[in-house]
């Protein structure tokens, strides 16, 4: 048994949370939904880093590579959402609405 059962349970939880957040962001890509999905991906990335640290034969970079593409793409969406919110906030504050 050792450490592998708790690691598997942690992995399963992280993947489950990510899939829930991904479904939410895919259905309605609100600022919060995209942010929550990216946080879930960061936590999954941390798991892969841990697995790479304790398993010398495990390539964490390779394990996370597909998710990394999604994380970067979601980051671009998130940046646009934040920029949009700032423009809206500034236009309201200056009466340009």
PDB file of N, CA and C in Angstrom:
ATOM      1  N   UNK A   1       0.842  -1.183   0.000  1.00  0.00           N
ATOM      2  CA  UNK A   1       0.000   0.000   0.000  1.00  0.00           C
ATOM      3  C   UNK A   1       0.881   1.237   0.000  1.00  0.00           C
ATOM      4  N   UNK A   2       1.558   1.530   1.073  1.00  0.00           N
ATOM      5  CA  UNK A   2       2.497   2.642   1.114  1.00  0.00           C
ATOM      6  C   UNK A   2       1.873   3.975   0.785  1.00  0.00           C
ATOM      7  N   UNK A   3       2.606   4.749   0.052  1.00  0.00           N
ATOM      8  CA  UNK A   3       2.200   6.117  -0.276  1.00  0.00           C
ATOM      9  C   UNK A   3       1.310   6.185  -1.525  1.00  0.00           C
ATOM     10  N   UNK A   4       1.252   5.108  -2.283  1.00  0.00           N
ATOM     11  CA  UNK A   4       0.574   5.169  -3.571  1.00  0.00           C
ATOM     12  C   UNK A   4      -0.937   5.318  -3.472  1.00  0.00           C
ATOM     13  N   UNK A   5      -1.576   4.728  -2.479  1.00  0.00           N
ATOM     14  CA  UNK A   5      -3.026   4.867  -2.338  1.00  0.00           C
ATOM     15  C   UNK A   5      -3.402   6.316  -2.024  1.00  0.00           C
ATOM     16  N   UNK A   6      -2.765   6.956  -1.032  1.00  0.00           N
ATOM     17  CA  UNK A   6      -3.102   8.372  -0.789  1.00  0.00           C
ATOM     18  C   UNK A   6      -2.797   9.261  -1.994  1.00  0.00           C
ATOM     19  N   UNK A   7      -1.722   8.966  -2.718  1.00  0.00           N
ATOM     20  CA  UNK A   7      -1.422   9.758  -3.914  1.00  0.00           C
ATOM     21  C   UNK A   7      -2.497   9.573  -4.977  1.00  0.00           C
ATOM     22  N   UNK A   8      -2.949   8.363  -5.140  1.00  0.00           N
ATOM     23  CA  UNK A   8      -4.004   8.087  -6.123  1.00  0.00           C
ATOM     24  C   UNK A   8      -5.287   8.813  -5.737  1.00  0.00           C
ATOM     25  N   UNK A   9      -5.617   8.791  -4.454  1.00  0.00           N
ATOM     26  CA  UNK A   9      -6.817   9.489  -3.987  1.00  0.00           C
ATOM     27  C   UNK A   9      -6.695  10.992  -4.209  1.00  0.00           C
ATOM     28  N   UNK A  10      -5.533  11.534  -3.940  1.00  0.00           N
ATOM     29  CA  UNK A  10      -5.287  12.961  -4.172  1.00  0.00           C
ATOM     30  C   UNK A  10      -5.423  13.286  -5.656  1.00  0.00           C
ATOM     31  N   UNK A  11      -4.823  12.457  -6.495  1.00  0.00           N
ATOM     32  CA  UNK A  11      -4.917  12.654  -7.943  1.00  0.00           C
ATOM     33  C   UNK A  11      -6.373  12.618  -8.397  1.00  0.00           C
ATOM     34  N   UNK A  12      -7.105  11.608  -7.938  1.00  0.00           N
ATOM     35  CA  UNK A  12      -8.514  11.486  -8.324  1.00  0.00           C
ATOM     36  C   UNK A  12      -9.316  12.714  -7.911  1.00  0.00           C
ATOM     37  N   UNK A  13      -9.064  13.229  -6.697  1.00  0.00           N
ATOM     38  CA  UNK A  13      -9.763  14.446  -6.235  1.00  0.00           C
ATOM     39  C   UNK A  13      -9.411  15.645  -7.106  1.00  0.00           C
ATOM     40  N   UNK A  14      -8.124  15.809  -7.393  1.00  0.00           N
ATOM     41  CA  UNK A  14      -7.683  16.950  -8.202  1.00  0.00           C
ATOM     42  C   UNK A  14      -8.289  16.900  -9.607  1.00  0.00           C
ATOM     43  N   UNK A  15      -8.310  15.722 -10.192  1.00  0.00           N
ATOM     44  CA  UNK A  15      -8.885  15.576 -11.539  1.00  0.00           C
ATOM     45  C   UNK A  15     -10.386  15.834 -11.496  1.00  0.00           C
ATOM     46  N   UNK A  16     -11.062  15.307 -10.486  1.00  0.00           N
ATOM     47  CA  UNK A  16     -12.505  15.513 -10.362  1.00  0.00           C
ATOM     48  C   UNK A  16     -12.848  17.000 -10.234  1.00  0.00           C
ATOM     49  N   UNK A  17     -12.111  17.711  -9.380  1.00  0.00           N
ATOM     50  CA  UNK A  17     -12.347  19.154  -9.218  1.00  0.00           C
ATOM     51  C   UNK A  17     -12.069  19.880 -10.526  1.00  0.00           C
ATOM     52  N   UNK A  18     -10.967  19.526 -11.181  1.00  0.00           N
ATOM     53  CA  UNK A  18     -10.663  20.177 -12.454  1.00  0.00           C
ATOM     54  C   UNK A  18     -11.779  19.939 -13.464  1.00  0.00           C
ATOM     55  N   UNK A  19     -12.247  18.704 -13.587  1.00  0.00           N
ATOM     56  CA  UNK A  19     -13.302  18.410 -14.571  1.00  0.00           C
ATOM     57  C   UNK A  19     -14.577  19.190 -14.278  1.00  0.00           C
ATOM     58  N   UNK A  20     -14.911  19.337 -13.008  1.00  0.00           N
ATOM     59  CA  UNK A  20     -16.078  20.158 -12.637  1.00  0.00           C
ATOM     60  C   UNK A  20     -15.870  21.611 -13.052  1.00  0.00           C
ATOM     61  N   UNK A  21     -14.697  22.143 -12.752  1.00  0.00           N
ATOM     62  CA  UNK A  21     -14.398  23.541 -13.098  1.00  0.00           C
ATOM     63  C   UNK A  21     -14.328  23.737 -14.611  1.00  0.00           C
ATOM     64  N   UNK A  22     -13.776  22.756 -15.312  1.00  0.00           N
ATOM     65  CA  UNK A  22     -13.694  22.828 -16.769  1.00  0.00           C
ATOM     66  C   UNK A  22     -15.095  22.848 -17.378  1.00  0.00           C
ATOM     67  N   UNK A  23     -15.974  21.990 -16.866  1.00  0.00           N
ATOM     68  CA  UNK A  23     -17.348  21.956 -17.369  1.00  0.00           C
ATOM     69  C   UNK A  23     -18.042  23.297 -17.132  1.00  0.00           C
ATOM     70  N   UNK A  24     -17.826  23.881 -15.962  1.00  0.00           N
ATOM     71  CA  UNK A  24     -18.436  25.174 -15.652  1.00  0.00           C
ATOM     72  C   UNK A  24     -17.907  26.263 -16.576  1.00  0.00           C
ATOM     73  N   UNK A  25     -16.594  26.281 -16.792  1.00  0.00           N
ATOM     74  CA  UNK A  25     -15.991  27.305 -17.655  1.00  0.00           C
ATOM     75  C   UNK A  25     -16.377  27.092 -19.114  1.00  0.00           C
ATOM     76  N   UNK A  26     -16.550  25.847 -19.512  1.00  0.00           N
ATOM     77  CA  UNK A  26     -16.950  25.571 -20.897  1.00  0.00           C
ATOM     78  C   UNK A  26     -18.388  25.975 -21.142  1.00  0.00           C
ATOM     79  N   UNK A  27     -19.243  25.746 -20.151  1.00  0.00           N
ATOM     80  CA  UNK A  27     -20.658  26.085 -20.297  1.00  0.00           C
ATOM     81  C   UNK A  27     -20.920  27.577 -20.232  1.00  0.00           C
ATOM     82  N   UNK A  28     -20.199  28.258 -19.365  1.00  0.00           N
ATOM     83  CA  UNK A  28     -20.363  29.703 -19.194  1.00  0.00           C
ATOM     84  C   UNK A  28     -19.013  30.280 -18.760  1.00  0.00           C
ATOM     85  N   UNK A  29     -18.233  30.774 -19.707  1.00  0.00           N
ATOM     86  CA  UNK A  29     -16.871  31.230 -19.380  1.00  0.00           C
ATOM     87  C   UNK A  29     -16.815  32.584 -18.671  1.00  0.00           C
ATOM     88  N   UNK A  30     -17.453  32.651 -17.514  1.00  0.00           N
ATOM     89  CA  UNK A  30     -17.411  33.885 -16.738  1.00  0.00           C
ATOM     90  C   UNK A  30     -16.011  34.069 -16.162  1.00  0.00           C
ATOM     91  N   UNK A  31     -15.763  35.251 -15.667  1.00  0.00           N
ATOM     92  CA  UNK A  31     -14.468  35.549 -15.054  1.00  0.00           C
ATOM     93  C   UNK A  31     -14.172  34.574 -13.920  1.00  0.00           C
ATOM     94  N   UNK A  32     -15.151  34.354 -13.062  1.00  0.00           N
ATOM     95  CA  UNK A  32     -14.950  33.439 -11.935  1.00  0.00           C
ATOM     96  C   UNK A  32     -14.748  31.996 -12.394  1.00  0.00           C
ATOM     97  N   UNK A  33     -15.509  31.566 -13.381  1.00  0.00           N
ATOM     98  CA  UNK A  33     -15.399  30.184 -13.858  1.00  0.00           C
ATOM     99  C   UNK A  33     -14.025  29.915 -14.471  1.00  0.00           C
ATOM    100  N   UNK A  34     -13.526  30.841 -15.261  1.00  0.00           N
ATOM    101  CA  UNK A  34     -12.204  30.670 -15.865  1.00  0.00           C
ATOM    102  C   UNK A  34     -11.129  30.708 -14.778  1.00  0.00           C
ATOM    103  N   UNK A  35     -11.274  31.612 -13.835  1.00  0.00           N
ATOM    104  CA  UNK A  35     -10.322  31.692 -12.729  1.00  0.00           C
ATOM    105  C   UNK A  35     -10.307  30.381 -11.928  1.00  0.00           C
ATOM    106  N   UNK A  36     -11.481  29.878 -11.596  1.00  0.00           N
ATOM    107  CA  UNK A  36     -11.575  28.639 -10.820  1.00  0.00           C
ATOM    108  C   UNK A  36     -10.964  27.457 -11.577  1.00  0.00           C
ATOM    109  N   UNK A  37     -11.159  27.412 -12.882  1.00  0.00           N
ATOM    110  CA  UNK A  37     -10.569  26.345 -13.684  1.00  0.00           C
ATOM    111  C   UNK A  37      -9.047  26.443 -13.665  1.00  0.00           C
ATOM    112  N   UNK A  38      -8.524  27.661 -13.777  1.00  0.00           N
ATOM    113  CA  UNK A  38      -7.071  27.831 -13.749  1.00  0.00           C
ATOM    114  C   UNK A  38      -6.489  27.460 -12.385  1.00  0.00           C
ATOM    115  N   UNK A  39      -7.194  27.777 -11.319  1.00  0.00           N
ATOM    116  CA  UNK A  39      -6.740  27.386  -9.980  1.00  0.00           C
ATOM    117  C   UNK A  39      -6.717  25.864  -9.868  1.00  0.00           C
ATOM    118  N   UNK A  40      -7.747  25.205 -10.377  1.00  0.00           N
ATOM    119  CA  UNK A  40      -7.780  23.731 -10.347  1.00  0.00           C
ATOM    120  C   UNK A  40      -6.617  23.154 -11.150  1.00  0.00           C
ATOM    121  N   UNK A  41      -6.290  23.784 -12.272  1.00  0.00           N
ATOM    122  CA  UNK A  41      -5.141  23.327 -13.065  1.00  0.00           C
ATOM    123  C   UNK A  41      -3.829  23.549 -12.324  1.00  0.00           C
ATOM    124  N   UNK A  42      -3.710  24.665 -11.622  1.00  0.00           N
ATOM    125  CA  UNK A  42      -2.496  24.912 -10.840  1.00  0.00           C
ATOM    126  C   UNK A  42      -2.322  23.850  -9.762  1.00  0.00           C
ATOM    127  N   UNK A  43      -3.410  23.477  -9.128  1.00  0.00           N
ATOM    128  CA  UNK A  43      -3.340  22.447  -8.091  1.00  0.00           C
ATOM    129  C   UNK A  43      -2.988  21.084  -8.692  1.00  0.00           C
ATOM    130  N   UNK A  44      -3.496  20.821  -9.872  1.00  0.00           N
ATOM    131  CA  UNK A  44      -3.140  19.579 -10.557  1.00  0.00           C
ATOM    132  C   UNK A  44      -1.666  19.593 -10.953  1.00  0.00           C
ATOM    133  N   UNK A  45      -1.188  20.730 -11.400  1.00  0.00           N
ATOM    134  CA  UNK A  45       0.233  20.872 -11.747  1.00  0.00           C
ATOM    135  C   UNK A  45       1.109  20.633 -10.516  1.00  0.00           C
ATOM    136  N   UNK A  46       0.674  21.133  -9.380  1.00  0.00           N
ATOM    137  CA  UNK A  46       1.413  20.903  -8.140  1.00  0.00           C
ATOM    138  C   UNK A  46       1.455  19.419  -7.804  1.00  0.00           C
ATOM    139  N   UNK A  47       0.361  18.723  -8.032  1.00  0.00           N
ATOM    140  CA  UNK A  47       0.366  17.277  -7.810  1.00  0.00           C
ATOM    141  C   UNK A  47       1.394  16.597  -8.708  1.00  0.00           C
ATOM    142  N   UNK A  48       1.425  16.971  -9.984  1.00  0.00           N
ATOM    143  CA  UNK A  48       2.389  16.364 -10.904  1.00  0.00           C
ATOM    144  C   UNK A  48       3.823  16.669 -10.470  1.00  0.00           C
ATOM    145  N   UNK A  49       4.058  17.861  -9.972  1.00  0.00           N
ATOM    146  CA  UNK A  49       5.392  18.201  -9.463  1.00  0.00           C
ATOM    147  C   UNK A  49       5.758  17.326  -8.274  1.00  0.00           C
ATOM    148  N   UNK A  50       4.814  17.113  -7.386  1.00  0.00           N
ATOM    149  CA  UNK A  50       5.048  16.240  -6.235  1.00  0.00           C
ATOM    150  C   UNK A  50       5.355  14.819  -6.698  1.00  0.00           C
ATOM    151  N   UNK A  51       4.565  14.330  -7.637  1.00  0.00           N
ATOM    152  CA  UNK A  51       4.794  12.977  -8.152  1.00  0.00           C
ATOM    153  C   UNK A  51       6.176  12.866  -8.783  1.00  0.00           C
ATOM    154  N   UNK A  52       6.610  13.904  -9.471  1.00  0.00           N
ATOM    155  CA  UNK A  52       7.936  13.905 -10.075  1.00  0.00           C
ATOM    156  C   UNK A  52       9.046  13.939  -9.029  1.00  0.00           C
ATOM    157  N   UNK A  53       8.771  14.605  -7.905  1.00  0.00           N
ATOM    158  CA  UNK A  53       9.777  14.702  -6.847  1.00  0.00           C
ATOM    159  C   UNK A  53       9.955  13.389  -6.100  1.00  0.00           C
ATOM    160  N   UNK A  54       8.866  12.653  -5.912  1.00  0.00           N
ATOM    161  CA  UNK A  54       8.985  11.411  -5.145  1.00  0.00           C
ATOM    162  C   UNK A  54       9.155  10.181  -6.025  1.00  0.00           C
ATOM    163  N   UNK A  55       8.885  10.306  -7.306  1.00  0.00           N
ATOM    164  CA  UNK A  55       9.060   9.195  -8.238  1.00  0.00           C
ATOM    165  C   UNK A  55      10.130   9.532  -9.250  1.00  0.00           C
ATOM    166  N   UNK A  56      11.357   9.105  -9.021  1.00  0.00           N
ATOM    167  CA  UNK A  56      12.470   9.522  -9.878  1.00  0.00           C
ATOM    168  C   UNK A  56      12.297   9.166 -11.364  1.00  0.00           C
ATOM    169  N   UNK A  57      11.501   8.153 -11.663  1.00  0.00           N
ATOM    170  CA  UNK A  57      11.313   7.781 -13.062  1.00  0.00           C
ATOM    171  C   UNK A  57      10.134   8.474 -13.723  1.00  0.00           C
ATOM    172  N   UNK A  58       9.433   9.315 -12.970  1.00  0.00           N
ATOM    173  CA  UNK A  58       8.234   9.970 -13.491  1.00  0.00           C
ATOM    174  C   UNK A  58       8.582  11.333 -14.059  1.00  0.00           C
ATOM    175  N   UNK A  59       8.139  11.592 -15.263  1.00  0.00           N
ATOM    176  CA  UNK A  59       8.377  12.871 -15.930  1.00  0.00           C
ATOM    177  C   UNK A  59       7.161  13.780 -15.731  1.00  0.00           C
ATOM    178  N   UNK A  60       7.223  14.631 -14.729  1.00  0.00           N
ATOM    179  CA  UNK A  60       6.100  15.506 -14.397  1.00  0.00           C
ATOM    180  C   UNK A  60       5.772  16.469 -15.533  1.00  0.00           C
ATOM    181  N   UNK A  61       6.783  16.959 -16.214  1.00  0.00           N
ATOM    182  CA  UNK A  61       6.543  17.892 -17.328  1.00  0.00           C
ATOM    183  C   UNK A  61       5.721  17.217 -18.423  1.00  0.00           C
ATOM    184  N   UNK A  62       6.069  15.999 -18.740  1.00  0.00           N
ATOM    185  CA  UNK A  62       5.344  15.255 -19.772  1.00  0.00           C
ATOM    186  C   UNK A  62       3.925  14.950 -19.309  1.00  0.00           C
ATOM    187  N   UNK A  63       3.780  14.611 -18.027  1.00  0.00           N
ATOM    188  CA  UNK A  63       2.465  14.287 -17.489  1.00  0.00           C
ATOM    189  C   UNK A  63       1.496  15.461 -17.527  1.00  0.00           C
ATOM    190  N   UNK A  64       2.014  16.669 -17.431  1.00  0.00           N
ATOM    191  CA  UNK A  64       1.173  17.862 -17.378  1.00  0.00           C
ATOM    192  C   UNK A  64       1.128  18.613 -18.709  1.00  0.00           C
ATOM    193  N   UNK A  65       1.808  18.129 -19.728  1.00  0.00           N
ATOM    194  CA  UNK A  65       1.966  18.905 -20.963  1.00  0.00           C
ATOM    195  C   UNK A  65       0.646  19.275 -21.643  1.00  0.00           C
ATOM    196  N   UNK A  66      -0.295  18.355 -21.725  1.00  0.00           N
ATOM    197  CA  UNK A  66      -1.572  18.679 -22.373  1.00  0.00           C
ATOM    198  C   UNK A  66      -2.337  19.720 -21.569  1.00  0.00           C
ATOM    199  N   UNK A  67      -2.324  19.576 -20.251  1.00  0.00           N
ATOM    200  CA  UNK A  67      -3.019  20.539 -19.398  1.00  0.00           C
ATOM    201  C   UNK A  67      -2.356  21.909 -19.459  1.00  0.00           C
ATOM    202  N   UNK A  68      -1.052  21.939 -19.669  1.00  0.00           N
ATOM    203  CA  UNK A  68      -0.321  23.212 -19.759  1.00  0.00           C
ATOM    204  C   UNK A  68      -0.844  24.050 -20.929  1.00  0.00           C
ATOM    205  N   UNK A  69      -1.147  23.414 -22.042  1.00  0.00           N
ATOM    206  CA  UNK A  69      -1.684  24.153 -23.199  1.00  0.00           C
ATOM    207  C   UNK A  69      -3.017  24.802 -22.851  1.00  0.00           C
ATOM    208  N   UNK A  70      -3.862  24.055 -22.161  1.00  0.00           N
ATOM    209  CA  UNK A  70      -5.150  24.598 -21.740  1.00  0.00           C
ATOM    210  C   UNK A  70      -4.953  25.736 -20.738  1.00  0.00           C
ATOM    211  N   UNK A  71      -4.018  25.554 -19.809  1.00  0.00           N
ATOM    212  CA  UNK A  71      -3.743  26.574 -18.803  1.00  0.00           C
ATOM    213  C   UNK A  71      -3.309  27.879 -19.474  1.00  0.00           C
ATOM    214  N   UNK A  72      -2.439  27.788 -20.443  1.00  0.00           N
ATOM    215  CA  UNK A  72      -1.964  28.996 -21.143  1.00  0.00           C
ATOM    216  C   UNK A  72      -3.088  29.655 -21.932  1.00  0.00           C
ATOM    217  N   UNK A  73      -3.894  28.853 -22.617  1.00  0.00           N
ATOM    218  CA  UNK A  73      -5.010  29.413 -23.389  1.00  0.00           C
ATOM    219  C   UNK A  73      -6.018  30.081 -22.451  1.00  0.00           C
ATOM    220  N   UNK A  74      -6.303  29.435 -21.334  1.00  0.00           N
ATOM    221  CA  UNK A  74      -7.230  30.013 -20.359  1.00  0.00           C
ATOM    222  C   UNK A  74      -6.646  31.283 -19.748  1.00  0.00           C
ATOM    223  N   UNK A  75      -5.332  31.335 -19.625  1.00  0.00           N
ATOM    224  CA  UNK A  75      -4.681  32.543 -19.121  1.00  0.00           C
ATOM    225  C   UNK A  75      -4.908  33.725 -20.053  1.00  0.00           C
ATOM    226  N   UNK A  76      -4.880  33.471 -21.350  1.00  0.00           N
ATOM    227  CA  UNK A  76      -5.145  34.549 -22.319  1.00  0.00           C
ATOM    228  C   UNK A  76      -6.586  35.036 -22.197  1.00  0.00           C
ATOM    229  N   UNK A  77      -7.507  34.096 -22.035  1.00  0.00           N
ATOM    230  CA  UNK A  77      -8.914  34.473 -21.847  1.00  0.00           C
ATOM    231  C   UNK A  77      -9.063  35.281 -20.564  1.00  0.00           C
ATOM    232  N   UNK A  78      -8.442  34.804 -19.513  1.00  0.00           N
ATOM    233  CA  UNK A  78      -8.515  35.492 -18.211  1.00  0.00           C
ATOM    234  C   UNK A  78      -7.946  36.900 -18.300  1.00  0.00           C
ATOM    235  N   UNK A  79      -6.826  37.066 -18.978  1.00  0.00           N
ATOM    236  CA  UNK A  79      -6.240  38.397 -19.146  1.00  0.00           C
ATOM    237  C   UNK A  79      -7.198  39.336 -19.865  1.00  0.00           C
ATOM    238  N   UNK A  80      -7.859  38.839 -20.908  1.00  0.00           N
ATOM    239  CA  UNK A  80      -8.840  39.660 -21.627  1.00  0.00           C
ATOM    240  C   UNK A  80     -10.024  40.015 -20.729  1.00  0.00           C
ATOM    241  N   UNK A  81     -10.453  39.062 -19.900  1.00  0.00           N
ATOM    242  CA  UNK A  81     -11.561  39.343 -18.996  1.00  0.00           C
ATOM    243  C   UNK A  81     -11.193  40.422 -17.969  1.00  0.00           C
ATOM    244  N   UNK A  82     -10.001  40.346 -17.441  1.00  0.00           N
ATOM    245  CA  UNK A  82      -9.547  41.335 -16.469  1.00  0.00           C
ATOM    246  C   UNK A  82      -9.424  42.708 -17.138  1.00  0.00           C
ATOM    247  N   UNK A  83      -8.868  42.726 -18.332  1.00  0.00           N
ATOM    248  CA  UNK A  83      -8.738  43.981 -19.078  1.00  0.00           C
ATOM    249  C   UNK A  83     -10.113  44.579 -19.369  1.00  0.00           C
ATOM    250  N   UNK A  84     -11.051  43.750 -19.779  1.00  0.00           N
ATOM    251  CA  UNK A  84     -12.405  44.209 -20.052  1.00  0.00           C
ATOM    252  C   UNK A  84     -13.033  44.812 -18.787  1.00  0.00           C
ATOM    253  N   UNK A  85     -12.836  44.159 -17.666  1.00  0.00           N
ATOM    254  CA  UNK A  85     -13.394  44.666 -16.408  1.00  0.00           C
ATOM    255  C   UNK A  85     -12.774  46.011 -16.038  1.00  0.00           C
ATOM    256  N   UNK A  86     -11.476  46.159 -16.263  1.00  0.00           N
ATOM    257  CA  UNK A  86     -10.804  47.428 -15.944  1.00  0.00           C
ATOM    258  C   UNK A  86     -11.287  48.548 -16.866  1.00  0.00           C
ATOM    259  N   UNK A  87     -11.465  48.255 -18.139  1.00  0.00           N
ATOM    260  CA  UNK A  87     -11.962  49.259 -19.079  1.00  0.00           C
ATOM    261  C   UNK A  87     -13.371  49.689 -18.680  1.00  0.00           C
ATOM    262  N   UNK A  88     -14.204  48.712 -18.335  1.00  0.00           N
ATOM    263  CA  UNK A  88     -15.568  49.025 -17.922  1.00  0.00           C
ATOM    264  C   UNK A  88     -15.565  49.872 -16.652  1.00  0.00           C
ATOM    265  N   UNK A  89     -14.745  49.475 -15.688  1.00  0.00           N
ATOM    266  CA  UNK A  89     -14.654  50.207 -14.424  1.00  0.00           C
ATOM    267  C   UNK A  89     -14.178  51.644 -14.649  1.00  0.00           C
ATOM    268  N   UNK A  90     -13.182  51.815 -15.502  1.00  0.00           N
ATOM    269  CA  UNK A  90     -12.651  53.151 -15.790  1.00  0.00           C
ATOM    270  C   UNK A  90     -13.678  53.991 -16.530  1.00  0.00           C
ATOM    271  N   UNK A  91     -14.388  53.384 -17.477  1.00  0.00           N
ATOM    272  CA  UNK A  91     -15.383  54.143 -18.238  1.00  0.00           C
ATOM    273  C   UNK A  91     -16.527  54.602 -17.327  1.00  0.00           C
ATOM    274  N   UNK A  92     -16.890  53.786 -16.372  1.00  0.00           N
ATOM    275  CA  UNK A  92     -17.935  54.177 -15.417  1.00  0.00           C
ATOM    276  C   UNK A  92     -17.443  55.291 -14.500  1.00  0.00           C
ATOM    277  N   UNK A  93     -16.198  55.168 -14.056  1.00  0.00           N
ATOM    278  CA  UNK A  93     -15.651  56.172 -13.123  1.00  0.00           C
ATOM    279  C   UNK A  93     -15.467  57.519 -13.781  1.00  0.00           C
ATOM    280  N   UNK A  94     -15.226  57.535 -15.081  1.00  0.00           N
ATOM    281  CA  UNK A  94     -14.977  58.795 -15.784  1.00  0.00           C
ATOM    282  C   UNK A  94     -16.207  59.291 -16.530  1.00  0.00           C
ATOM    283  N   UNK A  95     -17.311  58.579 -16.427  1.00  0.00           N
ATOM    284  CA  UNK A  95     -18.539  59.009 -17.081  1.00  0.00           C
ATOM    285  C   UNK A  95     -18.568  58.757 -18.573  1.00  0.00           C
ATOM    286  N   UNK A  96     -17.738  57.848 -19.066  1.00  0.00           N
ATOM    287  CA  UNK A  96     -17.722  57.541 -20.494  1.00  0.00           C
ATOM    288  C   UNK A  96     -18.645  56.399 -20.867  1.00  0.00           C
ATOM    289  N   UNK A  97     -19.399  55.949 -19.964  1.00  0.00           N
ATOM    290  CA  UNK A  97     -20.278  54.813 -20.151  1.00  0.00           C
ATOM    291  C   UNK A  97     -21.351  55.098 -21.167  1.00  0.00           C
TER     292      UNK A  97
END
